[in-house]
PDB file of C-alpha atoms in Angstrom:
ATOM      1  CA  GLU W   1       4.783 -11.215  15.907  1.00 62.00           C
ATOM      2  CA  ALA W   2       0.977 -12.378  14.014  1.00 76.00           C
ATOM      3  CA  GLY W   3       0.996  -9.702  11.325  1.00 93.00           C
ATOM      4  CA  VAL W   4      -2.013  -7.939  10.399  1.00 96.00           C
ATOM      5  CA  THR W   5      -5.566 -10.300  10.294  1.00 97.00           C
ATOM      6  CA  GLN W   6      -8.191  -9.501   7.797  1.00 97.00           C
ATOM      7  CA  PHE W   7     -11.415 -11.533   7.052  1.00 96.00           C
ATOM      8  CA  PRO W   8     -13.054 -12.689   4.999  1.00 97.00           C
ATOM      9  CA  SER W   9     -10.813 -12.962   2.795  1.00 96.00           C
ATOM     10  CA  HIS W  10     -13.446 -13.330  -0.249  1.00 97.00           C
ATOM     11  CA  SER W  11     -16.787 -12.156  -0.155  1.00 98.00           C
ATOM     12  CA  VAL W  12     -19.244 -11.979  -2.689  1.00 98.00           C
ATOM     13  CA  ILE W  13     -22.746  -9.812  -2.480  1.00 97.00           C
ATOM     14  CA  GLU W  14     -25.426  -8.353  -3.897  1.00 98.00           C
ATOM     15  CA  LYS W  15     -26.159  -4.733  -5.533  1.00 97.00           C
ATOM     16  CA  GLY W  16     -27.445  -3.458  -1.964  1.00 97.00           C
ATOM     17  CA  GLN W  17     -26.370  -5.263   0.037  1.00 98.00           C
ATOM     18  CA  THR W  18     -23.727  -4.467   3.209  1.00 98.00           C
ATOM     19  CA  VAL W  19     -20.643  -6.530   4.064  1.00 98.00           C
ATOM     20  CA  THR W  20     -18.524  -5.879   6.667  1.00 98.00           C
ATOM     21  CA  LEU W  21     -14.888  -6.336   6.675  1.00 98.00           C
ATOM     22  CA  ARG W  22     -12.501  -6.549  10.131  1.00 98.00           C
ATOM     23  CA  CYS W  23      -8.998  -6.187  10.506  1.00 98.00           C
ATOM     24  CA  ASP W  24      -7.118  -7.288  13.522  1.00 97.00           C
ATOM     25  CA  PRO W  25      -3.776  -5.200  13.302  1.00 97.00           C
ATOM     26  CA  ILE W  26      -0.908  -5.809  14.869  1.00 95.00           C
ATOM     27  CA  SER W  27      -0.851  -5.616  18.832  1.00 93.00           C
ATOM     28  CA  GLY W  28       0.280  -2.308  20.009  1.00 92.00           C
ATOM     29  CA  HIS W  29       0.083  -0.716  16.973  1.00 93.00           C
ATOM     30  CA  ASP W  30      -1.644   2.393  17.706  1.00 93.00           C
ATOM     31  CA  ASN W  31      -1.796   3.062  13.753  1.00 93.00           C
ATOM     32  CA  LEU W  32      -4.416   1.657  11.556  1.00 96.00           C
ATOM     33  CA  TYR W  33      -5.174   2.067   7.743  1.00 96.00           C
ATOM     34  CA  TRP W  34      -7.451   0.924   5.119  1.00 98.00           C
ATOM     35  CA  TYR W  35      -6.655   1.202   1.343  1.00 98.00           C
ATOM     36  CA  ARG W  36      -8.317  -0.191  -1.620  1.00 98.00           C
ATOM     37  CA  ARG W  37      -7.672  -1.089  -5.213  1.00 97.00           C
ATOM     38  CA  VAL W  38      -9.785  -0.511  -7.048  1.00 95.00           C
ATOM     39  CA  MET W  39      -9.028  -3.367 -10.044  1.00 88.00           C
ATOM     40  CA  GLY W  40      -6.677  -1.480 -12.804  1.00 83.00           C
ATOM     41  CA  LYS W  41      -6.342   1.060 -10.437  1.00 91.00           C
ATOM     42  CA  GLU W  42      -3.923   2.836  -7.735  1.00 94.00           C
ATOM     43  CA  ILE W  43      -4.192   1.193  -4.218  1.00 97.00           C
ATOM     44  CA  LYS W  44      -5.238   4.365  -2.558  1.00 97.00           C
ATOM     45  CA  PHE W  45      -6.203   5.327   0.726  1.00 97.00           C
ATOM     46  CA  LEU W  46      -9.323   5.806   2.524  1.00 97.00           C
ATOM     47  CA  LEU W  47      -8.387   6.757   6.564  1.00 95.00           C
ATOM     48  CA  HIS W  48      -6.218   6.177   9.723  1.00 94.00           C
ATOM     49  CA  PHE W  49      -7.160   5.339  13.007  1.00 95.00           C
ATOM     50  CA  VAL W  50      -4.539   6.343  16.003  1.00 93.00           C
ATOM     51  CA  LYS W  51      -5.779   3.661  19.282  1.00 94.00           C
ATOM     52  CA  GLU W  52     -10.122   4.730  18.472  1.00 95.00           C
ATOM     53  CA  SER W  53      -9.588   7.819  16.454  1.00 94.00           C
ATOM     54  CA  LYS W  54     -10.111   8.472  13.440  1.00 94.00           C
ATOM     55  CA  GLN W  55      -6.691  10.447  12.096  1.00 91.00           C
ATOM     56  CA  ASP W  56      -8.248  11.379   9.283  1.00 92.00           C
ATOM     57  CA  GLU W  57     -10.889  10.239   6.753  1.00 94.00           C
ATOM     58  CA  SER W  58      -9.926  12.120   3.799  1.00 93.00           C
ATOM     59  CA  GLY W  59     -10.248   9.031   1.664  1.00 95.00           C
ATOM     60  CA  MET W  60     -13.332   7.685   2.258  1.00 96.00           C
ATOM     61  CA  PRO W  61     -15.148   7.220  -0.825  1.00 94.00           C
ATOM     62  CA  ASN W  62     -18.964   8.201   0.388  1.00 94.00           C
ATOM     63  CA  ASN W  63     -21.346   7.904   3.014  1.00 95.00           C
ATOM     64  CA  ARG W  64     -22.615   4.462   2.411  1.00 97.00           C
ATOM     65  CA  PHE W  65     -18.831   3.575   3.793  1.00 98.00           C
ATOM     66  CA  LEU W  66     -17.797   3.987   7.602  1.00 98.00           C
ATOM     67  CA  ALA W  67     -15.273   2.322  10.003  1.00 98.00           C
ATOM     68  CA  GLU W  68     -14.340   2.225  13.465  1.00 97.00           C
ATOM     69  CA  ARG W  69     -12.111   1.126  15.881  1.00 97.00           C
ATOM     70  CA  THR W  70     -13.168  -1.033  18.670  1.00 86.00           C
ATOM     71  CA  GLY W  71     -11.306   0.483  21.810  1.00 88.00           C
ATOM     72  CA  GLY W  72      -7.876   0.987  19.862  1.00 86.00           C
ATOM     73  CA  THR W  73      -8.081  -2.276  18.693  1.00 93.00           C
ATOM     74  CA  TYR W  74      -9.241  -3.740  15.357  1.00 97.00           C
ATOM     75  CA  SER W  75     -11.879  -2.074  13.147  1.00 98.00           C
ATOM     76  CA  THR W  76     -14.568  -2.660  11.146  1.00 98.00           C
ATOM     77  CA  LEU W  77     -15.238  -1.177   7.486  1.00 98.00           C
ATOM     78  CA  LYS W  78     -18.803  -1.391   6.728  1.00 98.00           C
ATOM     79  CA  VAL W  79     -20.086  -0.743   3.226  1.00 98.00           C
ATOM     80  CA  GLN W  80     -24.137   0.089   3.515  1.00 97.00           C
ATOM     81  CA  PRO W  81     -25.739  -0.235   1.314  1.00 97.00           C
ATOM     82  CA  ALA W  82     -23.003  -1.592  -1.334  1.00 97.00           C
ATOM     83  CA  GLU W  83     -22.383  -0.569  -5.181  1.00 97.00           C
ATOM     84  CA  LEU W  84     -21.012  -2.766  -7.660  1.00 97.00           C
ATOM     85  CA  GLU W  85     -18.575  -0.173  -8.217  1.00 96.00           C
ATOM     86  CA  ASP W  86     -17.194  -0.631  -4.492  1.00 97.00           C
ATOM     87  CA  SER W  87     -15.246  -3.991  -5.890  1.00 97.00           C
ATOM     88  CA  GLY W  88     -12.245  -4.049  -5.624  1.00 97.00           C
ATOM     89  CA  VAL W  89      -9.265  -5.424  -3.029  1.00 97.00           C
ATOM     90  CA  TYR W  90      -9.647  -3.658   0.510  1.00 98.00           C
ATOM     91  CA  PHE W  91      -5.841  -3.258   1.827  1.00 97.00           C
ATOM     92  CA  CYS W  92      -5.596  -2.972   5.689  1.00 98.00           C
ATOM     93  CA  ALA W  93      -2.097  -2.297   7.682  1.00 97.00           C
ATOM     94  CA  SER W  94      -0.946  -0.768  11.415  1.00 96.00           C
ATOM     95  CA  SER W  95       2.330   0.592  12.393  1.00 93.00           C
ATOM     96  CA  GLN W  96       3.279   1.702  16.054  1.00 89.00           C
ATOM     97  CA  ALA W  97       3.164   5.630  16.505  1.00 82.00           C
ATOM     98  CA  ARG W  98       6.573   6.742  17.571  1.00 81.00           C
ATOM     99  CA  ASP W  99       8.755   8.844  15.467  1.00 80.00           C
ATOM    100  CA  ASN W 100       9.085   9.054  11.382  1.00 77.00           C
ATOM    101  CA  SER W 101      10.674   5.935  10.355  1.00 79.00           C
ATOM    102  CA  ASP W 102       7.911   3.760  13.116  1.00 82.00           C
ATOM    103  CA  ASN W 103       4.720   5.838  11.884  1.00 83.00           C
ATOM    104  CA  TYR W 104       5.956   4.572   7.962  1.00 85.00           C
ATOM    105  CA  GLY W 105       6.571   1.231   9.365  1.00 85.00           C
ATOM    106  CA  TYR W 106       3.401  -0.240   7.702  1.00 92.00           C
ATOM    107  CA  THR W 107       2.491  -4.128   8.242  1.00 95.00           C
ATOM    108  CA  PHE W 108      -0.238  -5.189   5.523  1.00 96.00           C
ATOM    109  CA  GLY W 109      -2.820  -7.445   5.899  1.00 97.00           C
ATOM    110  CA  SER W 110      -3.380  -9.625   2.796  1.00 95.00           C
ATOM    111  CA  GLY W 111      -6.839  -7.965   1.832  1.00 96.00           C
ATOM    112  CA  THR W 112      -9.810  -8.805   1.947  1.00 97.00           C
ATOM    113  CA  ARG W 113     -11.303  -8.695  -2.228  1.00 97.00           C
ATOM    114  CA  LEU W 114     -14.627  -7.754  -2.036  1.00 98.00           C
ATOM    115  CA  THR W 115     -17.013  -8.206  -5.479  1.00 98.00           C
ATOM    116  CA  VAL W 116     -19.999  -6.835  -5.277  1.00 98.00           C
ATOM    117  CA  VAL W 117     -22.868  -8.473  -8.143  1.00 97.00           C
TER     118      VAL W 117
ATOM    119  CA  ALA S   1      -2.325  16.588  -4.486  1.00 75.00           C
ATOM    120  CA  GLN S   2      -0.001  14.691  -4.950  1.00 84.00           C
ATOM    121  CA  SER S   3       0.437  11.569  -7.382  1.00 93.00           C
ATOM    122  CA  VAL S   4       3.393   8.231  -8.687  1.00 97.00           C
ATOM    123  CA  SER S   5       3.680   7.291 -11.809  1.00 97.00           C
ATOM    124  CA  GLN S   6       5.269   4.442 -12.680  1.00 97.00           C
ATOM    125  CA  HIS S   7       6.034   3.635 -16.877  1.00 89.00           C
ATOM    126  CA  ASN S   8       5.462   0.158 -17.509  1.00 91.00           C
ATOM    127  CA  HIS S   9       2.727  -1.858 -16.320  1.00 93.00           C
ATOM    128  CA  HIS S  10       3.844  -4.763 -17.083  1.00 96.00           C
ATOM    129  CA  VAL S  11       7.908  -6.014 -17.536  1.00 97.00           C
ATOM    130  CA  ILE S  12       9.146  -9.462 -18.695  1.00 98.00           C
ATOM    131  CA  LEU S  13      12.602 -10.830 -17.726  1.00 98.00           C
ATOM    132  CA  SER S  14      14.491 -13.517 -18.611  1.00 97.00           C
ATOM    133  CA  GLU S  15      16.203 -14.844 -15.537  1.00 97.00           C
ATOM    134  CA  ALA S  16      19.434 -13.409 -15.479  1.00 97.00           C
ATOM    135  CA  ALA S  17      18.713  -9.921 -17.050  1.00 98.00           C
ATOM    136  CA  SER S  18      18.570  -7.062 -15.474  1.00 98.00           C
ATOM    137  CA  LEU S  19      15.473  -4.847 -14.088  1.00 97.00           C
ATOM    138  CA  GLU S  20      15.017  -1.244 -13.972  1.00 97.00           C
ATOM    139  CA  LEU S  21      11.250   0.238 -13.107  1.00 98.00           C
ATOM    140  CA  GLY S  22      10.434   3.425 -13.027  1.00 97.00           C
ATOM    141  CA  CYS S  23       9.120   5.899 -10.727  1.00 97.00           C
ATOM    142  CA  ASN S  24       8.237   9.216 -10.486  1.00 97.00           C
ATOM    143  CA  TYR S  25       6.272  11.907  -8.298  1.00 96.00           C
ATOM    144  CA  SER S  26       4.632  15.149  -7.904  1.00 93.00           C
ATOM    145  CA  TYR S  27       4.347  16.058  -4.376  1.00 85.00           C
ATOM    146  CA  GLY S  28       4.767  20.097  -3.415  1.00 77.00           C
ATOM    147  CA  GLY S  29       7.214  19.189   0.069  1.00 81.00           C
ATOM    148  CA  THR S  30       9.885  17.000   1.611  1.00 84.00           C
ATOM    149  CA  VAL S  31       8.674  13.658   0.605  1.00 88.00           C
ATOM    150  CA  ASN S  32       9.082   9.477   1.848  1.00 92.00           C
ATOM    151  CA  LEU S  33       9.680   6.995  -0.518  1.00 95.00           C
ATOM    152  CA  PHE S  34       8.757   3.573  -1.192  1.00 96.00           C
ATOM    153  CA  TRP S  35       9.068   0.480  -3.230  1.00 97.00           C
ATOM    154  CA  TYR S  36       6.672  -1.829  -2.265  1.00 97.00           C
ATOM    155  CA  VAL S  37       6.642  -6.077  -3.404  1.00 97.00           C
ATOM    156  CA  GLN S  38       3.704  -8.064  -3.796  1.00 96.00           C
ATOM    157  CA  TYR S  39       4.620 -12.070  -4.208  1.00 96.00           C
ATOM    158  CA  PRO S  40       1.266 -14.463  -5.811  1.00 92.00           C
ATOM    159  CA  GLY S  41      -1.234 -14.797  -2.800  1.00 89.00           C
ATOM    160  CA  GLN S  42       0.770 -12.779  -0.837  1.00 92.00           C
ATOM    161  CA  HIS S  43       0.710 -10.098   1.313  1.00 93.00           C
ATOM    162  CA  LEU S  44       1.631  -6.079   0.239  1.00 96.00           C
ATOM    163  CA  GLN S  45       6.336  -5.778   1.899  1.00 95.00           C
ATOM    164  CA  LEU S  46       8.158  -4.132   2.042  1.00 95.00           C
ATOM    165  CA  LEU S  47      11.358  -4.100  -0.416  1.00 96.00           C
ATOM    166  CA  LEU S  48      13.594  -0.411   0.518  1.00 96.00           C
ATOM    167  CA  LYS S  49      12.724   3.010   2.196  1.00 94.00           C
ATOM    168  CA  TYR S  50      14.255   6.599   1.694  1.00 94.00           C
ATOM    169  CA  PHE S  51      13.696   9.023   4.232  1.00 91.00           C
ATOM    170  CA  SER S  52      16.807  11.034   4.152  1.00 90.00           C
ATOM    171  CA  GLY S  53      20.822  10.302   3.729  1.00 92.00           C
ATOM    172  CA  ASP S  54      22.687   8.607   0.311  1.00 95.00           C
ATOM    173  CA  PRO S  55      20.094   8.361  -2.193  1.00 95.00           C
ATOM    174  CA  LEU S  56      21.429   4.820  -3.167  1.00 97.00           C
ATOM    175  CA  VAL S  57      19.221   2.293  -0.827  1.00 97.00           C
ATOM    176  CA  LYS S  58      19.425  -0.528  -0.996  1.00 97.00           C
ATOM    177  CA  GLY S  59      16.751  -3.675   0.193  1.00 95.00           C
ATOM    178  CA  ILE S  60      15.816  -6.640   0.446  1.00 95.00           C
ATOM    179  CA  LYS S  61      16.815  -9.905  -1.771  1.00 95.00           C
ATOM    180  CA  GLY S  62      19.503  -7.803  -4.058  1.00 96.00           C
ATOM    181  CA  PHE S  63      16.789  -4.734  -4.545  1.00 98.00           C
ATOM    182  CA  GLU S  64      18.326  -0.748  -4.662  1.00 98.00           C
ATOM    183  CA  ALA S  65      16.717   2.933  -5.866  1.00 98.00           C
ATOM    184  CA  GLU S  66      18.507   5.706  -6.373  1.00 97.00           C
ATOM    185  CA  PHE S  67      16.457   8.967  -5.801  1.00 96.00           C
ATOM    186  CA  ILE S  68      17.111  12.313  -8.083  1.00 95.00           C
ATOM    187  CA  LYS S  69      15.215  14.937  -6.442  1.00 92.00           C
ATOM    188  CA  SER S  70      15.464  16.708  -9.399  1.00 93.00           C
ATOM    189  CA  LYS S  71      14.037  14.828 -11.516  1.00 95.00           C
ATOM    190  CA  PHE S  72      11.235  13.761  -8.866  1.00 95.00           C
ATOM    191  CA  SER S  73      12.724  10.169  -9.541  1.00 96.00           C
ATOM    192  CA  PHE S  74      13.165   6.770  -7.291  1.00 97.00           C
ATOM    193  CA  ASN S  75      13.898   3.976  -9.886  1.00 97.00           C
ATOM    194  CA  LEU S  76      14.408   0.244  -8.859  1.00 98.00           C
ATOM    195  CA  ARG S  77      16.719  -2.330  -9.707  1.00 98.00           C
ATOM    196  CA  LYS S  78      17.990  -4.939  -9.731  1.00 98.00           C
ATOM    197  CA  PRO S  79      20.931  -6.297 -11.487  1.00 97.00           C
ATOM    198  CA  SER S  80      20.333 -10.125 -11.867  1.00 98.00           C
ATOM    199  CA  VAL S  81      16.318 -11.558 -11.406  1.00 98.00           C
ATOM    200  CA  GLN S  82      15.240 -14.104 -10.660  1.00 97.00           C
ATOM    201  CA  TRP S  83      12.312 -16.497 -11.267  1.00 97.00           C
ATOM    202  CA  SER S  84      10.810 -15.937  -8.185  1.00 97.00           C
ATOM    203  CA  ASP S  85      11.144 -12.259  -8.842  1.00 98.00           C
ATOM    204  CA  THR S  86       8.291 -12.267 -10.027  1.00 98.00           C
ATOM    205  CA  ALA S  87       5.472  -9.993  -8.161  1.00 98.00           C
ATOM    206  CA  GLU S  88       4.068  -7.082  -8.597  1.00 97.00           C
ATOM    207  CA  TYR S  89       6.143  -3.816  -7.995  1.00 98.00           C
ATOM    208  CA  PHE S  90       4.545  -0.524  -6.534  1.00 98.00           C
ATOM    209  CA  CYS S  91       5.863   3.059  -5.734  1.00 98.00           C
ATOM    210  CA  ALA S  92       4.708   4.809  -2.772  1.00 97.00           C
ATOM    211  CA  VAL S  93       5.618   7.978  -1.428  1.00 94.00           C
ATOM    212  CA  GLY S  94       4.625  10.018   1.754  1.00 91.00           C
ATOM    213  CA  PRO S  95       4.891  12.569   2.997  1.00 85.00           C
ATOM    214  CA  TYR S  96       8.368  13.681   4.980  1.00 78.00           C
ATOM    215  CA  SER S  97       6.648  15.173   7.891  1.00 64.00           C
ATOM    216  CA  GLY S  98       3.277  13.166   8.449  1.00 54.00           C
ATOM    217  CA  ALA S  99       1.129  15.704   9.648  1.00 61.00           C
ATOM    218  CA  GLY S 100      -0.004  13.422  11.454  1.00 67.00           C
ATOM    219  CA  SER S 101      -1.581  10.983   9.014  1.00 71.00           C
ATOM    220  CA  TYR S 102       1.280   9.154   7.497  1.00 87.00           C
ATOM    221  CA  GLN S 103      -1.041   7.954   4.622  1.00 90.00           C
ATOM    222  CA  LEU S 104       0.900   6.363   1.269  1.00 94.00           C
ATOM    223  CA  THR S 105       0.093   7.705  -2.147  1.00 95.00           C
ATOM    224  CA  PHE S 106       0.826   4.712  -4.402  1.00 97.00           C
ATOM    225  CA  GLY S 107       1.654   4.369  -8.453  1.00 97.00           C
ATOM    226  CA  LYS S 108      -0.669   1.620 -10.850  1.00 96.00           C
ATOM    227  CA  GLY S 109       1.999  -0.927  -9.812  1.00 97.00           C
ATOM    228  CA  THR S 110       4.257  -2.642 -11.796  1.00 97.00           C
ATOM    229  CA  LYS S 111       4.243  -5.901 -12.953  1.00 97.00           C
ATOM    230  CA  LEU S 112       6.928  -8.645 -13.602  1.00 98.00           C
ATOM    231  CA  SER S 113       7.552 -11.669 -14.477  1.00 98.00           C
ATOM    232  CA  VAL S 114      10.752 -13.855 -14.728  1.00 98.00           C
ATOM    233  CA  ILE S 115      10.883 -15.884 -17.369  1.00 97.00           C
ATOM    234  CA  PRO S 116      12.869 -19.069 -16.328  1.00 92.00           C
TER     235      PRO S 116
END
């Protein structure tokens, strides 16, 4: 079974530029999550998709962040314009949407390390 | 608001030593509890989880954790560590019912370095 794929693995951009991160979940996983870890801090929830719908976006830091999930398949997270404090590792995870155990059966991607200079 | 506290930022042990990593959580309801591990250069992987039942949970690679409800704790243990256990360990909590969003709240992580 293919895992959760994220790209790019690394991105270095200048403050004010735009960056788009992509996540390809495991096929058949309706749940897709984005998390972020700023250096030295906790891994923090950003948002949750169920298929193409945003179930919970309470963790999105501000309106510079836009997440989409086209047709309930892959997802993109766009940061526009990027600020220095956006630097960190962005993780994507997916899970099946059946019972409690399945919903929490996360498979994580390897993450995208974003550096804003 | 939910929060998870991991007591140790960095733990250094010799091979064959015993390991216990502390985790306490704050949450006003029934929770699911998890320990994840991230080996160098790899993705986060589930070590073990607690949903209900026996509070002593066994996971992969010889790890176990004990849920003590009265102490809001879910400490991770391994009787004898190996060099290959060098990694970062994360405790996480999620609301039991999910309420439609199976969001995890993580601790800050504990880096474990095992010296051969």
